[in-house]
Amino acid sequence: MNIQRDESFYTKSPGPSGWLKSIKNIHMKQLVVLVMGLLFSASAAMAQKYIIIDTRYIFDKMPEYKQVQNSIDKMAATWQKEIDLKQEALDKAYDEYDSQGTMLSADAKRKKEDDLFNKERELRDLQKQRFGFEGDLFKKRQELMAPLQEKVNRAVQKLVIDRGYDLVLDKSEGKSIIFADPKLDKSDEVLKLLSVK
């Protein structure tokens, strides 16, 4: 009986260099798949249409904004005058206290100091109320700017819908845009929709 041996069974394993080649082949295939995926996602991102606007530039061109700004400036000046008058009264009260300090009794001195302390607190409270974070000026600015902001938002939405843009970036809000091609800036087109020249 003649039995044939299967020589492939007895051949040597590929050895270290053979394993290395097969691992390299696997890694090359993974790398090709990764590069293809990146190219596909980059082309998909390029397919998105986006624009940039500058709301600060748009507002500066709007006559309504100038009116709002004038109104806010007048209010701020009136409130600042009110604060200045209170500061003058406080300074005068301090001068009186300094000039009379040595002649006052301990009770009268304490009463004057309490009065000065209360006037200082009232002044600080008034400054905070008028010009502090979420104070009167902040609230008034938001109240007067809300209709203008809404008007600009509607114009931007119309531009987006009419032209089929996917994304709008505002370069006046923060410093997230370092450079952009001027062709992408559609602020003037928004102004046209607002009928502003």
PDB file of N, CA and C in Angstrom, residues 78-180:
ATOM      1  N   THR A  78     -28.268 110.040  31.896  1.00  0.00           N
ATOM      2  CA  THR A  78     -29.184 110.481  32.959  1.00  0.00           C
ATOM      3  C   THR A  78     -28.890 109.744  34.260  1.00  0.00           C
ATOM      4  N   TRP A  79     -28.716 108.430  34.166  1.00  0.00           N
ATOM      5  CA  TRP A  79     -28.438 107.635  35.360  1.00  0.00           C
ATOM      6  C   TRP A  79     -27.071 107.977  35.949  1.00  0.00           C
ATOM      7  N   GLN A  80     -26.097 108.244  35.077  1.00  0.00           N
ATOM      8  CA  GLN A  80     -24.768 108.606  35.567  1.00  0.00           C
ATOM      9  C   GLN A  80     -24.821 109.945  36.299  1.00  0.00           C
ATOM     10  N   LYS A  81     -25.623 110.882  35.774  1.00  0.00           N
ATOM     11  CA  LYS A  81     -25.781 112.187  36.439  1.00  0.00           C
ATOM     12  C   LYS A  81     -26.388 112.003  37.836  1.00  0.00           C
ATOM     13  N   GLU A  82     -27.382 111.114  37.928  1.00  0.00           N
ATOM     14  CA  GLU A  82     -28.008 110.804  39.219  1.00  0.00           C
ATOM     15  C   GLU A  82     -26.965 110.272  40.207  1.00  0.00           C
ATOM     16  N   ILE A  83     -26.112 109.382  39.736  1.00  0.00           N
ATOM     17  CA  ILE A  83     -25.062 108.803  40.583  1.00  0.00           C
ATOM     18  C   ILE A  83     -24.043 109.872  40.967  1.00  0.00           C
ATOM     19  N   ASP A  84     -23.672 110.716  40.000  1.00  0.00           N
ATOM     20  CA  ASP A  84     -22.697 111.778  40.280  1.00  0.00           C
ATOM     21  C   ASP A  84     -23.206 112.738  41.358  1.00  0.00           C
ATOM     22  N   LEU A  85     -24.509 113.076  41.304  1.00  0.00           N
ATOM     23  CA  LEU A  85     -25.090 113.966  42.320  1.00  0.00           C
ATOM     24  C   LEU A  85     -25.032 113.333  43.706  1.00  0.00           C
ATOM     25  N   LYS A  86     -25.331 112.037  43.768  1.00  0.00           N
ATOM     26  CA  LYS A  86     -25.259 111.337  45.062  1.00  0.00           C
ATOM     27  C   LYS A  86     -23.811 111.268  45.560  1.00  0.00           C
ATOM     28  N   GLN A  87     -22.872 111.081  44.623  1.00  0.00           N
ATOM     29  CA  GLN A  87     -21.451 111.037  45.003  1.00  0.00           C
ATOM     30  C   GLN A  87     -20.999 112.399  45.548  1.00  0.00           C
ATOM     31  N   GLU A  88     -21.454 113.479  44.904  1.00  0.00           N
ATOM     32  CA  GLU A  88     -21.113 114.825  45.390  1.00  0.00           C
ATOM     33  C   GLU A  88     -21.668 115.054  46.796  1.00  0.00           C
ATOM     34  N   ALA A  89     -22.917 114.634  47.015  1.00  0.00           N
ATOM     35  CA  ALA A  89     -23.527 114.787  48.345  1.00  0.00           C
ATOM     36  C   ALA A  89     -22.755 113.983  49.385  1.00  0.00           C
ATOM     37  N   LEU A  90     -22.319 112.784  49.002  1.00  0.00           N
ATOM     38  CA  LEU A  90     -21.546 111.949  49.925  1.00  0.00           C
ATOM     39  C   LEU A  90     -20.196 112.594  50.229  1.00  0.00           C
ATOM     40  N   ASP A  91     -19.532 113.112  49.197  1.00  0.00           N
ATOM     41  CA  ASP A  91     -18.239 113.777  49.403  1.00  0.00           C
ATOM     42  C   ASP A  91     -18.390 114.980  50.341  1.00  0.00           C
ATOM     43  N   LYS A  92     -19.461 115.731  50.137  1.00  0.00           N
ATOM     44  CA  LYS A  92     -19.730 116.902  50.983  1.00  0.00           C
ATOM     45  C   LYS A  92     -19.958 116.467  52.440  1.00  0.00           C
ATOM     46  N   ALA A  93     -20.716 115.382  52.616  1.00  0.00           N
ATOM     47  CA  ALA A  93     -20.978 114.868  53.966  1.00  0.00           C
ATOM     48  C   ALA A  93     -19.683 114.409  54.631  1.00  0.00           C
ATOM     49  N   TYR A  94     -18.772 113.789  53.866  1.00  0.00           N
ATOM     50  CA  TYR A  94     -17.476 113.380  54.413  1.00  0.00           C
ATOM     51  C   TYR A  94     -16.654 114.599  54.827  1.00  0.00           C
ATOM     52  N   ASP A  95     -16.676 115.629  53.974  1.00  0.00           N
ATOM     53  CA  ASP A  95     -15.924 116.850  54.307  1.00  0.00           C
ATOM     54  C   ASP A  95     -16.441 117.475  55.606  1.00  0.00           C
ATOM     55  N   GLU A  96     -17.771 117.522  55.748  1.00  0.00           N
ATOM     56  CA  GLU A  96     -18.375 118.065  56.976  1.00  0.00           C
ATOM     57  C   GLU A  96     -17.960 117.236  58.188  1.00  0.00           C
ATOM     58  N   TYR A  97     -17.986 115.925  58.022  1.00  0.00           N
ATOM     59  CA  TYR A  97     -17.601 115.026  59.120  1.00  0.00           C
ATOM     60  C   TYR A  97     -16.144 115.266  59.511  1.00  0.00           C
ATOM     61  N   ASP A  98     -15.275 115.377  58.486  1.00  0.00           N
ATOM     62  CA  ASP A  98     -13.852 115.601  58.769  1.00  0.00           C
ATOM     63  C   ASP A  98     -13.623 116.929  59.492  1.00  0.00           C
ATOM     64  N   SER A  99     -14.353 117.955  59.066  1.00  0.00           N
ATOM     65  CA  SER A  99     -14.150 119.276  59.689  1.00  0.00           C
ATOM     66  C   SER A  99     -14.739 119.337  61.101  1.00  0.00           C
ATOM     67  N   GLN A 100     -15.806 118.569  61.368  1.00  0.00           N
ATOM     68  CA  GLN A 100     -16.462 118.599  62.680  1.00  0.00           C
ATOM     69  C   GLN A 100     -16.048 117.440  63.582  1.00  0.00           C
ATOM     70  N   GLY A 101     -15.279 116.526  63.060  1.00  0.00           N
ATOM     71  CA  GLY A 101     -14.960 115.291  63.771  1.00  0.00           C
ATOM     72  C   GLY A 101     -14.465 115.471  65.185  1.00  0.00           C
ATOM     73  N   THR A 102     -13.593 116.397  65.417  1.00  0.00           N
ATOM     74  CA  THR A 102     -13.017 116.568  66.758  1.00  0.00           C
ATOM     75  C   THR A 102     -13.981 117.240  67.727  1.00  0.00           C
ATOM     76  N   MET A 103     -14.972 117.970  67.193  1.00  0.00           N
ATOM     77  CA  MET A 103     -15.912 118.689  68.065  1.00  0.00           C
ATOM     78  C   MET A 103     -17.141 117.855  68.430  1.00  0.00           C
ATOM     79  N   LEU A 104     -17.338 116.720  67.755  1.00  0.00           N
ATOM     80  CA  LEU A 104     -18.546 115.914  67.970  1.00  0.00           C
ATOM     81  C   LEU A 104     -18.390 114.995  69.175  1.00  0.00           C
ATOM     82  N   SER A 105     -19.507 114.772  69.853  1.00  0.00           N
ATOM     83  CA  SER A 105     -19.514 113.792  70.946  1.00  0.00           C
ATOM     84  C   SER A 105     -19.438 112.390  70.342  1.00  0.00           C
ATOM     85  N   ALA A 106     -19.181 111.413  71.178  1.00  0.00           N
ATOM     86  CA  ALA A 106     -19.068 110.029  70.698  1.00  0.00           C
ATOM     87  C   ALA A 106     -20.361 109.569  70.038  1.00  0.00           C
ATOM     88  N   ASP A 107     -21.511 109.900  70.636  1.00  0.00           N
ATOM     89  CA  ASP A 107     -22.806 109.511  70.044  1.00  0.00           C
ATOM     90  C   ASP A 107     -23.036 110.210  68.710  1.00  0.00           C
ATOM     91  N   ALA A 108     -22.761 111.503  68.662  1.00  0.00           N
ATOM     92  CA  ALA A 108     -22.956 112.260  67.416  1.00  0.00           C
ATOM     93  C   ALA A 108     -22.010 111.756  66.331  1.00  0.00           C
ATOM     94  N   LYS A 109     -20.785 111.423  66.732  1.00  0.00           N
ATOM     95  CA  LYS A 109     -19.794 110.889  65.784  1.00  0.00           C
ATOM     96  C   LYS A 109     -20.269 109.546  65.215  1.00  0.00           C
ATOM     97  N   ARG A 110     -20.737 108.659  66.095  1.00  0.00           N
ATOM     98  CA  ARG A 110     -21.229 107.346  65.658  1.00  0.00           C
ATOM     99  C   ARG A 110     -22.429 107.513  64.728  1.00  0.00           C
ATOM    100  N   LYS A 111     -23.317 108.455  65.060  1.00  0.00           N
ATOM    101  CA  LYS A 111     -24.500 108.701  64.230  1.00  0.00           C
ATOM    102  C   LYS A 111     -24.085 109.193  62.839  1.00  0.00           C
ATOM    103  N   LYS A 112     -23.111 110.114  62.785  1.00  0.00           N
ATOM    104  CA  LYS A 112     -22.613 110.624  61.495  1.00  0.00           C
ATOM    105  C   LYS A 112     -21.963 109.496  60.686  1.00  0.00           C
ATOM    106  N   GLU A 113     -21.175 108.652  61.346  1.00  0.00           N
ATOM    107  CA  GLU A 113     -20.508 107.538  60.660  1.00  0.00           C
ATOM    108  C   GLU A 113     -21.531 106.561  60.097  1.00  0.00           C
ATOM    109  N   ASP A 114     -22.573 106.262  60.881  1.00  0.00           N
ATOM    110  CA  ASP A 114     -23.648 105.385  60.389  1.00  0.00           C
ATOM    111  C   ASP A 114     -24.340 106.002  59.179  1.00  0.00           C
ATOM    112  N   ASP A 115     -24.576 107.309  59.261  1.00  0.00           N
ATOM    113  CA  ASP A 115     -25.216 108.018  58.152  1.00  0.00           C
ATOM    114  C   ASP A 115     -24.343 107.954  56.895  1.00  0.00           C
ATOM    115  N   LEU A 116     -23.046 108.173  57.050  1.00  0.00           N
ATOM    116  CA  LEU A 116     -22.110 108.095  55.912  1.00  0.00           C
ATOM    117  C   LEU A 116     -22.068 106.679  55.335  1.00  0.00           C
ATOM    118  N   PHE A 117     -22.035 105.698  56.232  1.00  0.00           N
ATOM    119  CA  PHE A 117     -22.017 104.301  55.785  1.00  0.00           C
ATOM    120  C   PHE A 117     -23.273 103.990  54.965  1.00  0.00           C
ATOM    121  N   ASN A 118     -24.437 104.426  55.445  1.00  0.00           N
ATOM    122  CA  ASN A 118     -25.699 104.182  54.726  1.00  0.00           C
ATOM    123  C   ASN A 118     -25.719 104.883  53.370  1.00  0.00           C
ATOM    124  N   LYS A 119     -25.193 106.114  53.322  1.00  0.00           N
ATOM    125  CA  LYS A 119     -25.144 106.838  52.043  1.00  0.00           C
ATOM    126  C   LYS A 119     -24.220 106.137  51.049  1.00  0.00           C
ATOM    127  N   GLU A 120     -23.091 105.625  51.534  1.00  0.00           N
ATOM    128  CA  GLU A 120     -22.172 104.868  50.670  1.00  0.00           C
ATOM    129  C   GLU A 120     -22.845 103.618  50.123  1.00  0.00           C
ATOM    130  N   ARG A 121     -23.544 102.904  51.003  1.00  0.00           N
ATOM    131  CA  ARG A 121     -24.244 101.685  50.585  1.00  0.00           C
ATOM    132  C   ARG A 121     -25.314 102.014  49.546  1.00  0.00           C
ATOM    133  N   GLU A 122     -26.076 103.095  49.779  1.00  0.00           N
ATOM    134  CA  GLU A 122     -27.105 103.511  48.819  1.00  0.00           C
ATOM    135  C   GLU A 122     -26.484 103.826  47.462  1.00  0.00           C
ATOM    136  N   LEU A 123     -25.331 104.493  47.484  1.00  0.00           N
ATOM    137  CA  LEU A 123     -24.645 104.835  46.235  1.00  0.00           C
ATOM    138  C   LEU A 123     -24.197 103.576  45.500  1.00  0.00           C
ATOM    139  N   ARG A 124     -23.589 102.637  46.215  1.00  0.00           N
ATOM    140  CA  ARG A 124     -23.154 101.371  45.591  1.00  0.00           C
ATOM    141  C   ARG A 124     -24.346 100.602  45.035  1.00  0.00           C
ATOM    142  N   ASP A 125     -25.440 100.566  45.802  1.00  0.00           N
ATOM    143  CA  ASP A 125     -26.648  99.866  45.347  1.00  0.00           C
ATOM    144  C   ASP A 125     -27.220 100.513  44.089  1.00  0.00           C
ATOM    145  N   LEU A 126     -27.203 101.838  44.053  1.00  0.00           N
ATOM    146  CA  LEU A 126     -27.715 102.544  42.879  1.00  0.00           C
ATOM    147  C   LEU A 126     -26.838 102.273  41.659  1.00  0.00           C
ATOM    148  N   GLN A 127     -25.516 102.287  41.844  1.00  0.00           N
ATOM    149  CA  GLN A 127     -24.602 101.974  40.737  1.00  0.00           C
ATOM    150  C   GLN A 127     -24.854 100.564  40.209  1.00  0.00           C
ATOM    151  N   LYS A 128     -25.019  99.634  41.130  1.00  0.00           N
ATOM    152  CA  LYS A 128     -25.281  98.244  40.740  1.00  0.00           C
ATOM    153  C   LYS A 128     -26.633  98.127  40.043  1.00  0.00           C
ATOM    154  N   GLN A 129     -27.637  98.811  40.577  1.00  0.00           N
ATOM    155  CA  GLN A 129     -28.978  98.759  39.983  1.00  0.00           C
ATOM    156  C   GLN A 129     -28.971  99.323  38.566  1.00  0.00           C
ATOM    157  N   ARG A 130     -28.260 100.404  38.347  1.00  0.00           N
ATOM    158  CA  ARG A 130     -28.257 101.055  37.034  1.00  0.00           C
ATOM    159  C   ARG A 130     -27.304 100.384  36.050  1.00  0.00           C
ATOM    160  N   PHE A 131     -26.068 100.122  36.487  1.00  0.00           N
ATOM    161  CA  PHE A 131     -25.036  99.688  35.548  1.00  0.00           C
ATOM    162  C   PHE A 131     -24.471  98.302  35.830  1.00  0.00           C
ATOM    163  N   GLY A 132     -24.939  97.632  36.846  1.00  0.00           N
ATOM    164  CA  GLY A 132     -24.414  96.315  37.191  1.00  0.00           C
ATOM    165  C   GLY A 132     -24.881  95.234  36.225  1.00  0.00           C
ATOM    166  N   PHE A 133     -24.333  94.045  36.434  1.00  0.00           N
ATOM    167  CA  PHE A 133     -24.736  92.897  35.624  1.00  0.00           C
ATOM    168  C   PHE A 133     -26.234  92.683  35.797  1.00  0.00           C
ATOM    169  N   GLU A 134     -26.943  92.626  34.686  1.00  0.00           N
ATOM    170  CA  GLU A 134     -28.400  92.514  34.645  1.00  0.00           C
ATOM    171  C   GLU A 134     -29.078  93.691  35.356  1.00  0.00           C
ATOM    172  N   GLY A 135     -28.413  94.858  35.321  1.00  0.00           N
ATOM    173  CA  GLY A 135     -28.999  96.071  35.869  1.00  0.00           C
ATOM    174  C   GLY A 135     -29.930  96.729  34.858  1.00  0.00           C
ATOM    175  N   ASP A 136     -30.355  97.947  35.186  1.00  0.00           N
ATOM    176  CA  ASP A 136     -31.316  98.662  34.338  1.00  0.00           C
ATOM    177  C   ASP A 136     -30.803  98.864  32.914  1.00  0.00           C
ATOM    178  N   LEU A 137     -29.521  99.242  32.779  1.00  0.00           N
ATOM    179  CA  LEU A 137     -28.966  99.479  31.440  1.00  0.00           C
ATOM    180  C   LEU A 137     -28.943  98.193  30.626  1.00  0.00           C
ATOM    181  N   PHE A 138     -28.523  97.113  31.237  1.00  0.00           N
ATOM    182  CA  PHE A 138     -28.484  95.806  30.570  1.00  0.00           C
ATOM    183  C   PHE A 138     -29.879  95.397  30.105  1.00  0.00           C
ATOM    184  N   LYS A 139     -30.850  95.527  30.994  1.00  0.00           N
ATOM    185  CA  LYS A 139     -32.227  95.133  30.659  1.00  0.00           C
ATOM    186  C   LYS A 139     -32.803  96.013  29.562  1.00  0.00           C
ATOM    187  N   LYS A 140     -32.540  97.312  29.638  1.00  0.00           N
ATOM    188  CA  LYS A 140     -33.065  98.235  28.634  1.00  0.00           C
ATOM    189  C   LYS A 140     -32.441  97.944  27.276  1.00  0.00           C
ATOM    190  N   ARG A 141     -31.142  97.658  27.258  1.00  0.00           N
ATOM    191  CA  ARG A 141     -30.463  97.336  25.999  1.00  0.00           C
ATOM    192  C   ARG A 141     -31.081  96.075  25.387  1.00  0.00           C
ATOM    193  N   GLN A 142     -31.314  95.062  26.212  1.00  0.00           N
ATOM    194  CA  GLN A 142     -31.927  93.834  25.695  1.00  0.00           C
ATOM    195  C   GLN A 142     -33.332  94.097  25.176  1.00  0.00           C
ATOM    196  N   GLU A 143     -34.093  94.881  25.915  1.00  0.00           N
ATOM    197  CA  GLU A 143     -35.467  95.189  25.521  1.00  0.00           C
ATOM    198  C   GLU A 143     -35.504  95.931  24.186  1.00  0.00           C
ATOM    199  N   LEU A 144     -34.630  96.921  24.015  1.00  0.00           N
ATOM    200  CA  LEU A 144     -34.629  97.713  22.785  1.00  0.00           C
ATOM    201  C   LEU A 144     -33.996  96.970  21.612  1.00  0.00           C
ATOM    202  N   MET A 145     -33.055  96.072  21.901  1.00  0.00           N
ATOM    203  CA  MET A 145     -32.371  95.336  20.832  1.00  0.00           C
ATOM    204  C   MET A 145     -33.148  94.114  20.363  1.00  0.00           C
ATOM    205  N   ALA A 146     -34.060  93.603  21.174  1.00  0.00           N
ATOM    206  CA  ALA A 146     -34.788  92.375  20.818  1.00  0.00           C
ATOM    207  C   ALA A 146     -35.499  92.481  19.469  1.00  0.00           C
ATOM    208  N   PRO A 147     -36.237  93.563  19.169  1.00  0.00           N
ATOM    209  CA  PRO A 147     -36.894  93.638  17.859  1.00  0.00           C
ATOM    210  C   PRO A 147     -35.894  93.693  16.697  1.00  0.00           C
ATOM    211  N   LEU A 148     -34.774  94.383  16.889  1.00  0.00           N
ATOM    212  CA  LEU A 148     -33.756  94.444  15.830  1.00  0.00           C
ATOM    213  C   LEU A 148     -33.115  93.079  15.618  1.00  0.00           C
ATOM    214  N   GLN A 149     -32.815  92.398  16.719  1.00  0.00           N
ATOM    215  CA  GLN A 149     -32.226  91.056  16.625  1.00  0.00           C
ATOM    216  C   GLN A 149     -33.176  90.109  15.897  1.00  0.00           C
ATOM    217  N   GLU A 150     -34.455  90.208  16.213  1.00  0.00           N
ATOM    218  CA  GLU A 150     -35.463  89.364  15.561  1.00  0.00           C
ATOM    219  C   GLU A 150     -35.536  89.670  14.070  1.00  0.00           C
ATOM    220  N   LYS A 151     -35.461  90.936  13.722  1.00  0.00           N
ATOM    221  CA  LYS A 151     -35.506  91.356  12.316  1.00  0.00           C
ATOM    222  C   LYS A 151     -34.310  90.784  11.537  1.00  0.00           C
ATOM    223  N   VAL A 152     -33.131  90.875  12.125  1.00  0.00           N
ATOM    224  CA  VAL A 152     -31.926  90.330  11.485  1.00  0.00           C
ATOM    225  C   VAL A 152     -32.029  88.812  11.388  1.00  0.00           C
ATOM    226  N   ASN A 153     -32.504  88.155  12.441  1.00  0.00           N
ATOM    227  CA  ASN A 153     -32.651  86.691  12.420  1.00  0.00           C
ATOM    228  C   ASN A 153     -33.597  86.240  11.313  1.00  0.00           C
ATOM    229  N   ARG A 154     -34.704  86.969  11.122  1.00  0.00           N
ATOM    230  CA  ARG A 154     -35.644  86.612  10.046  1.00  0.00           C
ATOM    231  C   ARG A 154     -34.992  86.764   8.672  1.00  0.00           C
ATOM    232  N   ALA A 155     -34.210  87.818   8.490  1.00  0.00           N
ATOM    233  CA  ALA A 155     -33.522  88.025   7.210  1.00  0.00           C
ATOM    234  C   ALA A 155     -32.503  86.912   6.962  1.00  0.00           C
ATOM    235  N   VAL A 156     -31.776  86.522   7.994  1.00  0.00           N
ATOM    236  CA  VAL A 156     -30.796  85.436   7.857  1.00  0.00           C
ATOM    237  C   VAL A 156     -31.515  84.126   7.535  1.00  0.00           C
ATOM    238  N   GLN A 157     -32.628  83.850   8.211  1.00  0.00           N
ATOM    239  CA  GLN A 157     -33.397  82.626   7.932  1.00  0.00           C
ATOM    240  C   GLN A 157     -33.892  82.611   6.493  1.00  0.00           C
ATOM    241  N   LYS A 158     -34.346  83.749   6.003  1.00  0.00           N
ATOM    242  CA  LYS A 158     -34.823  83.826   4.618  1.00  0.00           C
ATOM    243  C   LYS A 158     -33.678  83.524   3.654  1.00  0.00           C
ATOM    244  N   LEU A 159     -32.514  84.097   3.913  1.00  0.00           N
ATOM    245  CA  LEU A 159     -31.344  83.846   3.075  1.00  0.00           C
ATOM    246  C   LEU A 159     -30.976  82.365   3.095  1.00  0.00           C
ATOM    247  N   VAL A 160     -31.002  81.769   4.268  1.00  0.00           N
ATOM    248  CA  VAL A 160     -30.661  80.345   4.413  1.00  0.00           C
ATOM    249  C   VAL A 160     -31.643  79.475   3.634  1.00  0.00           C
ATOM    250  N   ILE A 161     -32.929  79.770   3.765  1.00  0.00           N
ATOM    251  CA  ILE A 161     -33.949  78.964   3.084  1.00  0.00           C
ATOM    252  C   ILE A 161     -33.877  79.166   1.574  1.00  0.00           C
ATOM    253  N   ASP A 162     -33.763  80.419   1.133  1.00  0.00           N
ATOM    254  CA  ASP A 162     -33.728  80.708  -0.306  1.00  0.00           C
ATOM    255  C   ASP A 162     -32.514  80.107  -0.993  1.00  0.00           C
ATOM    256  N   ARG A 163     -31.363  80.116  -0.323  1.00  0.00           N
ATOM    257  CA  ARG A 163     -30.119  79.649  -0.948  1.00  0.00           C
ATOM    258  C   ARG A 163     -29.738  78.227  -0.553  1.00  0.00           C
ATOM    259  N   GLY A 164     -30.446  77.650   0.403  1.00  0.00           N
ATOM    260  CA  GLY A 164     -30.168  76.269   0.802  1.00  0.00           C
ATOM    261  C   GLY A 164     -28.887  76.099   1.608  1.00  0.00           C
ATOM    262  N   TYR A 165     -28.556  77.064   2.433  1.00  0.00           N
ATOM    263  CA  TYR A 165     -27.373  76.932   3.281  1.00  0.00           C
ATOM    264  C   TYR A 165     -27.675  76.002   4.457  1.00  0.00           C
ATOM    265  N   ASP A 166     -26.622  75.341   4.930  1.00  0.00           N
ATOM    266  CA  ASP A 166     -26.772  74.399   6.041  1.00  0.00           C
ATOM    267  C   ASP A 166     -26.358  74.991   7.387  1.00  0.00           C
ATOM    268  N   LEU A 167     -25.479  75.981   7.354  1.00  0.00           N
ATOM    269  CA  LEU A 167     -24.889  76.473   8.592  1.00  0.00           C
ATOM    270  C   LEU A 167     -24.573  77.956   8.458  1.00  0.00           C
ATOM    271  N   VAL A 168     -24.823  78.715   9.527  1.00  0.00           N
ATOM    272  CA  VAL A 168     -24.499  80.143   9.567  1.00  0.00           C
ATOM    273  C   VAL A 168     -23.601  80.388  10.775  1.00  0.00           C
ATOM    274  N   LEU A 169     -22.463  81.014  10.532  1.00  0.00           N
ATOM    275  CA  LEU A 169     -21.537  81.376  11.604  1.00  0.00           C
ATOM    276  C   LEU A 169     -21.517  82.896  11.728  1.00  0.00           C
ATOM    277  N   ASP A 170     -21.473  83.395  12.948  1.00  0.00           N
ATOM    278  CA  ASP A 170     -21.422  84.841  13.182  1.00  0.00           C
ATOM    279  C   ASP A 170     -20.017  85.196  13.643  1.00  0.00           C
ATOM    280  N   LYS A 171     -19.279  85.922  12.821  1.00  0.00           N
ATOM    281  CA  LYS A 171     -17.894  86.228  13.180  1.00  0.00           C
ATOM    282  C   LYS A 171     -17.773  87.345  14.206  1.00  0.00           C
ATOM    283  N   SER A 172     -18.850  88.048  14.499  1.00  0.00           N
ATOM    284  CA  SER A 172     -18.773  89.097  15.524  1.00  0.00           C
ATOM    285  C   SER A 172     -18.936  88.525  16.925  1.00  0.00           C
ATOM    286  N   GLU A 173     -19.414  87.308  17.050  1.00  0.00           N
ATOM    287  CA  GLU A 173     -19.636  86.683  18.356  1.00  0.00           C
ATOM    288  C   GLU A 173     -18.432  85.834  18.732  1.00  0.00           C
ATOM    289  N   GLY A 174     -17.538  86.385  19.502  1.00  0.00           N
ATOM    290  CA  GLY A 174     -16.391  85.621  19.970  1.00  0.00           C
ATOM    291  C   GLY A 174     -15.269  85.608  18.958  1.00  0.00           C
ATOM    292  N   LYS A 175     -14.277  84.795  19.242  1.00  0.00           N
ATOM    293  CA  LYS A 175     -13.086  84.742  18.405  1.00  0.00           C
ATOM    294  C   LYS A 175     -12.877  83.355  17.831  1.00  0.00           C
ATOM    295  N   SER A 176     -13.933  82.649  17.544  1.00  0.00           N
ATOM    296  CA  SER A 176     -13.787  81.275  17.084  1.00  0.00           C
ATOM    297  C   SER A 176     -13.399  81.195  15.613  1.00  0.00           C
ATOM    298  N   ILE A 177     -13.635  82.253  14.837  1.00  0.00           N
ATOM    299  CA  ILE A 177     -13.269  82.240  13.423  1.00  0.00           C
ATOM    300  C   ILE A 177     -11.976  83.025  13.276  1.00  0.00           C
ATOM    301  N   ILE A 178     -10.912  82.333  12.921  1.00  0.00           N
ATOM    302  CA  ILE A 178      -9.610  82.968  12.788  1.00  0.00           C
ATOM    303  C   ILE A 178      -9.463  83.582  11.407  1.00  0.00           C
ATOM    304  N   PHE A 179      -9.848  82.836  10.388  1.00  0.00           N
ATOM    305  CA  PHE A 179      -9.791  83.336   9.017  1.00  0.00           C
ATOM    306  C   PHE A 179     -10.929  82.713   8.233  1.00  0.00           C
ATOM    307  N   ALA A 180     -11.481  83.496   7.321  1.00  0.00           N
ATOM    308  CA  ALA A 180     -12.522  82.981   6.433  1.00  0.00           C
ATOM    309  C   ALA A 180     -12.398  83.690   5.093  1.00  0.00           C
TER     310      ALA A 180
END
